[in-house]
XYZ file of C-alpha atoms in Angstrom:
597
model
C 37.288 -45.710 22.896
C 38.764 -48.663 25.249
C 35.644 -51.021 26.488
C 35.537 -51.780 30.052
C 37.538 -55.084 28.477
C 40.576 -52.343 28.025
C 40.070 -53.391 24.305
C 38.962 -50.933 21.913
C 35.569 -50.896 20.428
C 34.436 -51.613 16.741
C 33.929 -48.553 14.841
C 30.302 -47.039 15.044
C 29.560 -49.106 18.007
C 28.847 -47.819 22.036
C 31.322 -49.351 24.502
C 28.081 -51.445 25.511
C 28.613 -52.872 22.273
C 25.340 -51.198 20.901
C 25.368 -49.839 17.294
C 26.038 -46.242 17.812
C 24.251 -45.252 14.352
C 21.290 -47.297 15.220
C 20.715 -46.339 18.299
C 20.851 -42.640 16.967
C 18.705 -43.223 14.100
C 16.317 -45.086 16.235
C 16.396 -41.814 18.277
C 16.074 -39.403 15.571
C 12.686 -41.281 14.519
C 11.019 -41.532 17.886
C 11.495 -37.530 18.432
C 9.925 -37.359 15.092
C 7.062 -39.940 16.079
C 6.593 -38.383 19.519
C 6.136 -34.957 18.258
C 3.659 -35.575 15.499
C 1.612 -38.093 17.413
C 1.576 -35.534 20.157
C 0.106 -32.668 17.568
C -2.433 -34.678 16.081
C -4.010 -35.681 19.910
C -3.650 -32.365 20.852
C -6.094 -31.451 17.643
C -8.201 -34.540 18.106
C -9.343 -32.869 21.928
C -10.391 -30.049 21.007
C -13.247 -31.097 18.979
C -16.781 -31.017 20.843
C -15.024 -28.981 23.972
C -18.182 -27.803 25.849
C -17.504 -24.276 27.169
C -20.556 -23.878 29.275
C -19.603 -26.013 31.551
C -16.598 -23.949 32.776
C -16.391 -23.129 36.245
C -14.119 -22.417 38.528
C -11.085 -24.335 37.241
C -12.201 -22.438 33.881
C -11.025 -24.779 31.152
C -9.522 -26.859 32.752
C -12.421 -28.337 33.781
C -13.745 -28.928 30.110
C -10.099 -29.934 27.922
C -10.468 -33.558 27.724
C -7.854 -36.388 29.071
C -6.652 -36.366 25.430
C -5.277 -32.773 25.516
C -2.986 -33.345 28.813
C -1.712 -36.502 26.949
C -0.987 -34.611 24.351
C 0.862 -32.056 25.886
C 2.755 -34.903 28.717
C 3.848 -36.822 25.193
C 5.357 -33.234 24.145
C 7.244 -32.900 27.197
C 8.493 -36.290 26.701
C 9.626 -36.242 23.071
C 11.680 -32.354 24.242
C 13.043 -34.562 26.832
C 14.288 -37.604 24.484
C 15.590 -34.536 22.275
C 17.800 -32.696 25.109
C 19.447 -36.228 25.914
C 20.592 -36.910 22.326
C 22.985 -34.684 21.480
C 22.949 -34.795 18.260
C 19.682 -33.318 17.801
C 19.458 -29.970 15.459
C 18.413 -26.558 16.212
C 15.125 -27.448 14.175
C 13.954 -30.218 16.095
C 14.323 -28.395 19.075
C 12.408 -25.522 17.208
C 9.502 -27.745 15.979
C 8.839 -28.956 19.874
C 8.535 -25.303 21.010
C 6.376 -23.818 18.369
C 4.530 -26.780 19.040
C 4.326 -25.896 22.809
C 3.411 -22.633 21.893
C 0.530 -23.544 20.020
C -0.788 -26.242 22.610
C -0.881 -23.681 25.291
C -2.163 -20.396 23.269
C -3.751 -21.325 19.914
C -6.271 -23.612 21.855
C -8.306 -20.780 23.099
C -8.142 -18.745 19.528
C -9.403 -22.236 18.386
C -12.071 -22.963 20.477
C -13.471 -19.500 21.123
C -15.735 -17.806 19.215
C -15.195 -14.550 20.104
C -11.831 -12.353 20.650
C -10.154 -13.409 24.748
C -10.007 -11.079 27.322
C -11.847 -7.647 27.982
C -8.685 -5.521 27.795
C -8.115 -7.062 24.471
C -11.562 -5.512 23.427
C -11.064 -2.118 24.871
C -7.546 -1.852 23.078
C -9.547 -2.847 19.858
C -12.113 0.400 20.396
C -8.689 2.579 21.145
C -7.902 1.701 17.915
C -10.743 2.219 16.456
C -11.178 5.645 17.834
C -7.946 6.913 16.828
C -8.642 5.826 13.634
C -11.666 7.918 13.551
C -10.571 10.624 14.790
C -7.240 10.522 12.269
C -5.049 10.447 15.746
C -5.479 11.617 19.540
C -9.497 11.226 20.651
C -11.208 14.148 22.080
C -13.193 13.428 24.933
C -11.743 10.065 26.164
C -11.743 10.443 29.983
C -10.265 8.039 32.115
C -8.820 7.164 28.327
C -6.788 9.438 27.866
C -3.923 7.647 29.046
C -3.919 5.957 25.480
C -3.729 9.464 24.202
C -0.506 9.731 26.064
C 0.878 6.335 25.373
C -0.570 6.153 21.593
C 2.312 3.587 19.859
C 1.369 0.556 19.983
C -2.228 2.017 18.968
C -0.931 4.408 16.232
C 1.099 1.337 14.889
C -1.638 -0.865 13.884
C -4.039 2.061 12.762
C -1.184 2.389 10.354
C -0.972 -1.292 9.388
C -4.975 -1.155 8.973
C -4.601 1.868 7.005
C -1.745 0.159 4.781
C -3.902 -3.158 4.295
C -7.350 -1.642 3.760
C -8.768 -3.848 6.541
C -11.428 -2.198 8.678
C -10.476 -3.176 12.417
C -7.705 -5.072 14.294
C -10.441 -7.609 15.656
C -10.001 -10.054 12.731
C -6.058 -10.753 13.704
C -6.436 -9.582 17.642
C -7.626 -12.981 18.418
C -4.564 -14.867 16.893
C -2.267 -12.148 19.118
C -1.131 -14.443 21.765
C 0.339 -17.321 19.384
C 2.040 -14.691 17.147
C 3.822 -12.645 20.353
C 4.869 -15.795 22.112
C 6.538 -17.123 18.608
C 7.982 -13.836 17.636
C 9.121 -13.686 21.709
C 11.313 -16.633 20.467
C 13.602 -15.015 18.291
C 14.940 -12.833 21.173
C 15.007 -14.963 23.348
C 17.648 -17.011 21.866
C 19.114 -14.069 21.109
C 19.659 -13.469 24.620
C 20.508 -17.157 25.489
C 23.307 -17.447 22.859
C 24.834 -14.612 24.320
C 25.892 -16.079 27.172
C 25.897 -19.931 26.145
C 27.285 -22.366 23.348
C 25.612 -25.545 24.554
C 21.846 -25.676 21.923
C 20.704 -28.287 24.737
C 20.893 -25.626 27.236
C 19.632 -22.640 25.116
C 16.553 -24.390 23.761
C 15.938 -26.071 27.566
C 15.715 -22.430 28.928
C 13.493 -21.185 25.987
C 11.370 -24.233 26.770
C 11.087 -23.778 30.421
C 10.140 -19.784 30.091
C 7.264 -20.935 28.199
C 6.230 -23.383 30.359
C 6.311 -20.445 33.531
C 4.917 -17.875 31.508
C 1.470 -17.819 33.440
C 0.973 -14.286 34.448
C -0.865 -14.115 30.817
C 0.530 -10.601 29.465
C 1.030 -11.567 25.800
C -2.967 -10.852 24.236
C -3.565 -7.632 22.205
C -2.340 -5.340 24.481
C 0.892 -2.520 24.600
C 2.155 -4.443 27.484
C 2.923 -7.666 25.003
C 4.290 -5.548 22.113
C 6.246 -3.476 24.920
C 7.880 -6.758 27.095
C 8.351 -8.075 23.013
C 10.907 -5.170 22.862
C 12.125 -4.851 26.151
C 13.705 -7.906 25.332
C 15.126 -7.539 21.935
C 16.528 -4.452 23.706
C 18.177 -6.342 27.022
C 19.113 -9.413 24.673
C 21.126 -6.702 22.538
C 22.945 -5.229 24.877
C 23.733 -8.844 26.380
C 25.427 -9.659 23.185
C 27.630 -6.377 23.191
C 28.808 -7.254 26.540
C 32.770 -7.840 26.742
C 32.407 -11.048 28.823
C 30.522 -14.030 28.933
C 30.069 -17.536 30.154
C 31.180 -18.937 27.668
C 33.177 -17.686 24.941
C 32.455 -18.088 21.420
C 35.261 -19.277 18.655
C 35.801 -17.183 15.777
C 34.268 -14.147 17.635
C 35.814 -11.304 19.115
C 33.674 -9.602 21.786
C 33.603 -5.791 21.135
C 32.827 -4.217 24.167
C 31.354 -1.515 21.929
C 28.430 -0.378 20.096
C 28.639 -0.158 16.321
C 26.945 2.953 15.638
C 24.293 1.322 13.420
C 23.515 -1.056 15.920
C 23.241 1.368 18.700
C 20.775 3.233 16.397
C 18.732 0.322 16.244
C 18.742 -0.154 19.742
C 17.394 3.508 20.567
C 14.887 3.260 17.667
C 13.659 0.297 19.837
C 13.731 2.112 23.346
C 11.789 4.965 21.473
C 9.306 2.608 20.706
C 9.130 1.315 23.664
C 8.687 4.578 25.627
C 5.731 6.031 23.561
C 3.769 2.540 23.881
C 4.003 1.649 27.427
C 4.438 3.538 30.764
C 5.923 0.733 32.780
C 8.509 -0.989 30.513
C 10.845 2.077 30.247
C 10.773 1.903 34.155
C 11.521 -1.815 33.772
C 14.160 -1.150 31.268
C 15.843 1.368 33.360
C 16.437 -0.938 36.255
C 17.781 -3.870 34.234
C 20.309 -1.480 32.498
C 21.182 0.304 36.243
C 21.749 -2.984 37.262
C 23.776 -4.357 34.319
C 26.193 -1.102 34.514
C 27.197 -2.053 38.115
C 29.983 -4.481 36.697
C 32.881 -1.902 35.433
C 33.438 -4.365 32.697
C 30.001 -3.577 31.389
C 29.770 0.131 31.262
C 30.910 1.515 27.744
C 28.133 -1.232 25.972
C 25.350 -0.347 29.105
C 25.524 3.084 29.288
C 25.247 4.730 25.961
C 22.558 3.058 26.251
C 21.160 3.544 29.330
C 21.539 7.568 28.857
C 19.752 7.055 25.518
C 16.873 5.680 27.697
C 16.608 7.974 30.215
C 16.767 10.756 27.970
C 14.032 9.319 25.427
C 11.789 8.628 28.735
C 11.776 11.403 30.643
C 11.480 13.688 27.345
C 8.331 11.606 26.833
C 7.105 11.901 30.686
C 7.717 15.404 30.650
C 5.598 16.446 26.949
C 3.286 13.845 25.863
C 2.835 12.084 29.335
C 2.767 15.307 31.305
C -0.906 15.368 31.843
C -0.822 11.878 33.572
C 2.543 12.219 34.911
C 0.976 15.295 36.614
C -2.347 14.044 37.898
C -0.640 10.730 39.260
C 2.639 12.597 41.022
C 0.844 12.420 44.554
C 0.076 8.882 44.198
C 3.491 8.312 43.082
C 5.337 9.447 46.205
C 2.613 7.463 48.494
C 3.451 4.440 46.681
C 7.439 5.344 47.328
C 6.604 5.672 51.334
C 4.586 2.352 51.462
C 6.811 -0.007 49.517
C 5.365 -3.042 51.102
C 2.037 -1.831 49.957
C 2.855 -2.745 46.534
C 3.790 -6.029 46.891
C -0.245 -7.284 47.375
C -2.907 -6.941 44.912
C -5.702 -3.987 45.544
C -8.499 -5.848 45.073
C -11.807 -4.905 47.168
C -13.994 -8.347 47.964
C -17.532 -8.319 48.743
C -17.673 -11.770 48.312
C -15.972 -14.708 48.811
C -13.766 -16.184 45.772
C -14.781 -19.627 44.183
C -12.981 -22.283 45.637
C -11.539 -23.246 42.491
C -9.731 -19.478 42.296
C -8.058 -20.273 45.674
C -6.528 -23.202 44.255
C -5.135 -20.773 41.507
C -4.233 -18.549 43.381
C -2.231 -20.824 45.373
C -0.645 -22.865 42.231
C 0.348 -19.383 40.544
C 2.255 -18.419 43.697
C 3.419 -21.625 43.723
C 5.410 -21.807 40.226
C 6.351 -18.624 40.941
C 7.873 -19.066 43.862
C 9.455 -22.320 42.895
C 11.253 -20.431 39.710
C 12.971 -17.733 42.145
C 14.270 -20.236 43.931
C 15.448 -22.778 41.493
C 17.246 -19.592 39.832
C 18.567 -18.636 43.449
C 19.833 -22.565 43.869
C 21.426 -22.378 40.068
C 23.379 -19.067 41.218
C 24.872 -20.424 44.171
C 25.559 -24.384 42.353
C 26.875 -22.778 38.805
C 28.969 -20.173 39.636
C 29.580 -19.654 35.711
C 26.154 -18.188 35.201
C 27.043 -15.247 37.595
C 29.753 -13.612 34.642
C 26.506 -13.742 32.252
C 24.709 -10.351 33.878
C 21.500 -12.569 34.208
C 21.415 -12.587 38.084
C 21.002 -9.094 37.992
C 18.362 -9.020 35.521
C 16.683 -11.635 37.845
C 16.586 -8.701 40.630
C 15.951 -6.128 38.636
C 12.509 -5.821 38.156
C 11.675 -6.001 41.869
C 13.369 -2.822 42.230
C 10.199 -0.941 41.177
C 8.043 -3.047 43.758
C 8.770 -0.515 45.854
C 7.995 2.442 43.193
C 4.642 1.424 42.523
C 1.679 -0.780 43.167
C 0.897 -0.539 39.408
C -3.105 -1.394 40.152
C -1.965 -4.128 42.503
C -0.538 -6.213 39.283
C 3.089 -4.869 40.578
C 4.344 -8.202 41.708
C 3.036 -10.056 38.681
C 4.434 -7.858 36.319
C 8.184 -7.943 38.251
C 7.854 -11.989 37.708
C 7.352 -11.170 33.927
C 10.193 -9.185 33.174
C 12.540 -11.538 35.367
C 11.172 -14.578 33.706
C 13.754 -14.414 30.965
C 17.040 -14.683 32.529
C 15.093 -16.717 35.330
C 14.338 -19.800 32.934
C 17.827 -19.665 31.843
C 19.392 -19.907 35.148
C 16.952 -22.941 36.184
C 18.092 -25.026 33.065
C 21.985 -24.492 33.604
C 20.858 -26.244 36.966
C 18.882 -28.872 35.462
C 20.918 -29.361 32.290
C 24.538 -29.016 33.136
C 26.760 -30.015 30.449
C 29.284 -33.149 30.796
C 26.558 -35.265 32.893
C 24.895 -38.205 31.290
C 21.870 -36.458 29.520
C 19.534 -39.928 29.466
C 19.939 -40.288 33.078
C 19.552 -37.018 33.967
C 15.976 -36.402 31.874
C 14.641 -38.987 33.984
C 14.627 -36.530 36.934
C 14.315 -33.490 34.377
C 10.837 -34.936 33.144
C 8.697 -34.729 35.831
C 9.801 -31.059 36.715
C 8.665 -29.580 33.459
C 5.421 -31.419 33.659
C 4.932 -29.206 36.928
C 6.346 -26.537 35.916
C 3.522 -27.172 32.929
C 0.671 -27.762 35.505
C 1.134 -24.606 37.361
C 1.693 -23.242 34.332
C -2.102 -24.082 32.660
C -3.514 -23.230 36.218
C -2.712 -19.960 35.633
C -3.306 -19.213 32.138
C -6.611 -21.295 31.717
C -7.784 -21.040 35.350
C -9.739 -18.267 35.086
C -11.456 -18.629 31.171
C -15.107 -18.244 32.542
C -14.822 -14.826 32.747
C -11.978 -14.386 30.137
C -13.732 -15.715 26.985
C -17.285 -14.479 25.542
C -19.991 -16.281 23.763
C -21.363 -14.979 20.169
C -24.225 -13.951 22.445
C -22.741 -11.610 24.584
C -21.095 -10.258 21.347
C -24.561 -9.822 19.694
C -25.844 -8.038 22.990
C -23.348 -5.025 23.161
C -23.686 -4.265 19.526
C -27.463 -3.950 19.452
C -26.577 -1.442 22.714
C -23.517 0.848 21.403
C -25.428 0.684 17.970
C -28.746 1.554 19.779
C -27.483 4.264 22.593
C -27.804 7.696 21.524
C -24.112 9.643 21.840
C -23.860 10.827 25.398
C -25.913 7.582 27.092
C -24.559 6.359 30.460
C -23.636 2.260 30.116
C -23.842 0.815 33.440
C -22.586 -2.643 33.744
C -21.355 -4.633 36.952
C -17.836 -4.898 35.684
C -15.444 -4.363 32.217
C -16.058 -8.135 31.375
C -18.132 -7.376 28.348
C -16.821 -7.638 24.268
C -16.665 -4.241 23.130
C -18.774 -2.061 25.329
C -16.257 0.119 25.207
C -16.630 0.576 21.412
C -17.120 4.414 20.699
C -15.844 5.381 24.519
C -15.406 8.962 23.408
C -19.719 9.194 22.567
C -20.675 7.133 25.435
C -19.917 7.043 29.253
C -19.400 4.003 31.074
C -19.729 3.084 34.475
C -18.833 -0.269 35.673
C -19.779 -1.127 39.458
C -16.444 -2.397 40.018
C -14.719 1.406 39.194
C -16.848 2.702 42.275
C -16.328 3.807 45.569
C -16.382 0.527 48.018
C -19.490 2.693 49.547
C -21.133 2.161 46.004
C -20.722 -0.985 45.923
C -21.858 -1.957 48.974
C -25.396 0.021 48.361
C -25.830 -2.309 45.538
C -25.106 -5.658 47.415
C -27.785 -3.939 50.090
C -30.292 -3.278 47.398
C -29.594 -3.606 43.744
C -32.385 -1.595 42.495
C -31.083 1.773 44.636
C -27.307 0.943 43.640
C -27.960 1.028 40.252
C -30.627 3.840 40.590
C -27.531 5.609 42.152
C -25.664 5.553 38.774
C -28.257 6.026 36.280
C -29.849 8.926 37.763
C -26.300 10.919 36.930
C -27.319 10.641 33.269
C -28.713 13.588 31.681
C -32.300 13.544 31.354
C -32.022 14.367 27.691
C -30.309 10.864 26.853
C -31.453 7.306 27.986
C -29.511 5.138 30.490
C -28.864 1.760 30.096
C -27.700 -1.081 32.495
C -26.196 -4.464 30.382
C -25.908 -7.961 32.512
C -23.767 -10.627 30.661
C -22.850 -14.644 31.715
C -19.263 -13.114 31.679
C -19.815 -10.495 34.278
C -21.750 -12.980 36.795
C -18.548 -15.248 36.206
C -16.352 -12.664 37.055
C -18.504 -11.879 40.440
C -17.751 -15.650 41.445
C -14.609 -16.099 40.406
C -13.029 -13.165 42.157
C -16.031 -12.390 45.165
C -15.507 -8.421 43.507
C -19.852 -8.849 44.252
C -21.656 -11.455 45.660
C -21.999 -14.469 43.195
C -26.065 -14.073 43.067
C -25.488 -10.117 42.470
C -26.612 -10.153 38.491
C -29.685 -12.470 39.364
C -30.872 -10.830 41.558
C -30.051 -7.301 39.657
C -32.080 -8.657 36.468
C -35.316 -9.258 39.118
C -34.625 -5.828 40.544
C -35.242 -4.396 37.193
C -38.155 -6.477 35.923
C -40.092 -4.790 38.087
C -38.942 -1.481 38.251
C -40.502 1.480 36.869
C -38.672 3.460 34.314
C -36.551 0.116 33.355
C -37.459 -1.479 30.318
C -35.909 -4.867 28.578
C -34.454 -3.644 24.843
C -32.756 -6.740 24.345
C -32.122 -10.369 25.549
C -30.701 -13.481 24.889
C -29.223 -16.956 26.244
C -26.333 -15.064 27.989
C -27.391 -11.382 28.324
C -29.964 -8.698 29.272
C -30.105 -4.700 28.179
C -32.398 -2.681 29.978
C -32.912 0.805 29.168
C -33.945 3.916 31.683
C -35.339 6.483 30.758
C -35.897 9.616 33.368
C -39.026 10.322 35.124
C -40.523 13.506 34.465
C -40.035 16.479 36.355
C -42.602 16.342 39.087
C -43.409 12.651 39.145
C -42.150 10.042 41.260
């Protein structure tokens, strides 16, 4: 290579006279430095977190300085990595498992019990249907996991194979497991459309670091999107054109017929798990077959899909399909409707949530429009069919509000071929990569703060102490079968063990009317819903730290609501305390005689 001299320099030297080996070994040992040191802070922090003292900032009020300079060191050594480009596939590997376990093994490690409510219900659903050797009799507004039983069905079957008793001992290590299996199609779906590893492992790193909206615990949503994308990263590889094209490979334009097999084995699973990802994976393969170019690898199997769902919708999903029609075709005529979240406040939300709030529409935001900057300054991406899977999703905003969760779920499924589009902006190939981190390096560290905003933001209702554990087992193992279980709101572990035996009936499920009796007076709100129970078989009302968190947080009740609940019912006749501890309170009623008051 000539020097700026115009003579040519020694062999294995830089034109800035630099030893070229050296300065790559020297390289290859600091992203090996920088990524261990980084590990071994991020363990140190987590010992002696304090929980309790999570607020409204959940934990990221309680992680200590050590943990955010542990995962700003991470950032740095992917950084160093993606401007040396001579780093491997592994190295670039070894920095994203390790973000993955920074951002979602630290709650399996420092909680005691299993995250999230949702997670805990989807345990019982399991359990049931275990129980009852398949669909559960009796399940009410359950049912819809009757309907939707694959996910469920799978891992009674994988209990059943293993001998263990119940999915909580693994639940709790979910959201680790789906975000590193989420990996292998993801570069499955990058190296479709791209040669450059630098690029492909800078998109994989920057969907993680957007990845707030927090759909990947024990749930048929995570094992659903997991698919969805093997299935759209597939496809993407079958596609007769592509960014870039790949030596030594000739693209098809066709489906072997294994292969297509595969892919409708996948779709089938897909259908009977979930109810929204077939809609989702409709739209991205509509919008995929617009391009003529793409239409004998899209629509085999896009027919296969719509056959597969609406034989589903119209046998095993008929009963919910049915019920929810009206609703359906309301949602259709108010399309802007679905856009904001349903939520009912009878309080105001903690200040802290605001700032969430804010932050998560914030990242979002910024990722739509750093993917809307990369299609108009990379005109190369727009042959790869990822634009279109970038719109696709918000197709359905106008189908359905989807519990007001619509517009997080449409950022989900277009976070995949979002991230990729934002790192051909920041990474484009043929600049100098050093340089070029320099400016790189501060965006994923915000991309990484809105990022932890989102997905730790809101722990002091998401996580649950041992004793709020130890509270709703003495109650479902105390309550007789056909006992009402009133509760302010779902934010309890496992109270919806044995659903089918039991009622529940959380405040938050009620009419606004309901609800508003309570904030009035307590005692008469909650004298509202016990006095529905059958005389025959006792009431009881559980409080929890969890629920109370919830009420601030999200102003669903007024933050004092379960204080001044619990005084209600210390003094009320008929109510009597069964159980308490540090973070909870049972109370049991028991119906007044006929002809007393």
């Amino acid at each position: 290579m000539p020097t700026r001299a115009g003579t040519e320099a020694p062999p294995g030297t830089s034109p800035t006279g630099e030893s070229g080996p050296w300065r790559a070994t020297t390289r290859r040992w600091v992203i090996r430095a920088v990524l261990l040191t980084a590990l071994a802070l991020w363990l140190l922090s987590l010992r002696n977190v304090d929980l309790d003292r999570m607020r409204d900032l959940g934990l990221l009020q309680v992680l200590p300085v050590l943990f955010w300079i542990a995962m700003a060191l991470l950032t740095l050594g992917f950084c160093v990595a993606l401007s040396n480009r001579r780093t491997g596939n592994g190295w670039f590997a070894a920095y994203v498992l390790a973000l993955i376990a920074v951002i979602h093994a630290t709650p399996s490690l420092l909680y005691p019990e299993l995250r999230y409510s949702w997670a805990w219900k989807h345990v019982a659903v399991i359990d049931a249907m275990l129980r009852h050797g398949g669909e559960v009799p009796h399940a009410e507004e359950f049912s819809i996991y009757n309907q939707w039983p694959g996910f469920f069905q799978l891992n009674a079957l994988f209990l059943r194979a293993t001998g263990l008793g119940s999915p909580l001992g693994y639940a709790e290590w979910t959201q680790p497991l789906v975000n590193v299996l989420l990996l292998g199609p993801l570069l499955l779906m990058y190296r479709a459309v791209a040669r450059d590893r630098r690029l492909i492992w800078g998109a994989v790193w920057i969907y993680y670091s957007c990845s707030w909206v927090g759909q990947d615990y024990f749930a048929p949503q995570a094992f659903a999107f997991l698919l969805f994308v093997t299935v759209i990263a597939l496809v993407l590889r079958q596609l007769p054109s592509s960014a870039l094209p790949r030596p030594g490979r000739q693209r098809r334009g066709s489906w072997p017929p294994g292969l297509l097999l595969l892919v409708l084995v996948i779709v089938a699973a897909i259908v009977s798990s979930h109810p929204l990802t077939p809609l989702m994976l409709l739209s991205a393969l509509v919008v995929l077959s617009l391009p003529r170019r793409n239409r004998r690898v899209v629509l085999p199997v896009l027919a296969g899909a719509v056959v597969l769902t609406a034989a589903w919708d119209a046998t095993v999903a008929r009963p919910y399909i049915s019920a929810d029609l009206s609703s359906l075709v309301n949602d259709l005529l108010q399309p802007d409707a679905n856009v904001v979240s349903g939520l009912a406040r009878l309080g105001p939300a903690a200040p802290g949530q605001v700032i969430v709030s804010w932050v998560d529409r914030g990242l979002s935001g910024a990722a739509f429009l750093l993917a809307a900057i990369a299609f108009a300054r990379r005109p190369w991406t727009r042959r790869t069919g990822l634009p279109l899977l970038v719109v696709s999703p918000m197709l359905l905003l106008a189908a359905n509000a989807y519990g007001g969760e619509m517009i997080f779920r449409a950022y989900l499924f277009a976070l995949p071929a979002a991230a990729f589009l934002i790192a051909a902006l920041l990474l484009r190939e043929g600049t100098r990569p050093r340089r070029r981190m320099l400016a790189v390096y501060p965006v994923l560290l915000a991309m990484l703060g809105g990022l932890v905003f989102g997905y730790y933001g809101k722990e002091a209702m998401n996580h649950f102490t041992s004793q709020e554990a130890a509270a709703v087992r003495y109650l479902i193992d105390t309550a007789p079968p056909g006992s009402r279980i009133v509760s302010l709101s779902s934010s309890m572990p496992g109270v919806d063990e044995d659903y089918d035996l039991h009622e529940r009936a959380p405040v938050d499920d009620q009419d606004l009317a309901d609800k508003r009796l309570l904030v009035r007076n307590p005692l008469s709100g909650v004298q509202a819903l016990v006095d529905v129970a059958t005389a025959s078989e006792p009431a009881y009302v559980i409080l929890s730290r969890a629920q109370a968190a919830e009420s601030y947080l999200n102003g669903t009740l007024p933050a004092d609501t379960v204080s001044r609940l619990q005084s209600a019912l210390a003094k009320a006749p008929n109510f009597t305390l069964v159980y308490r501890n540090r973070d909870a309170a049972v109370y049991r009623y028991d119906a007044p005689a006929e002809g007393t008051h």
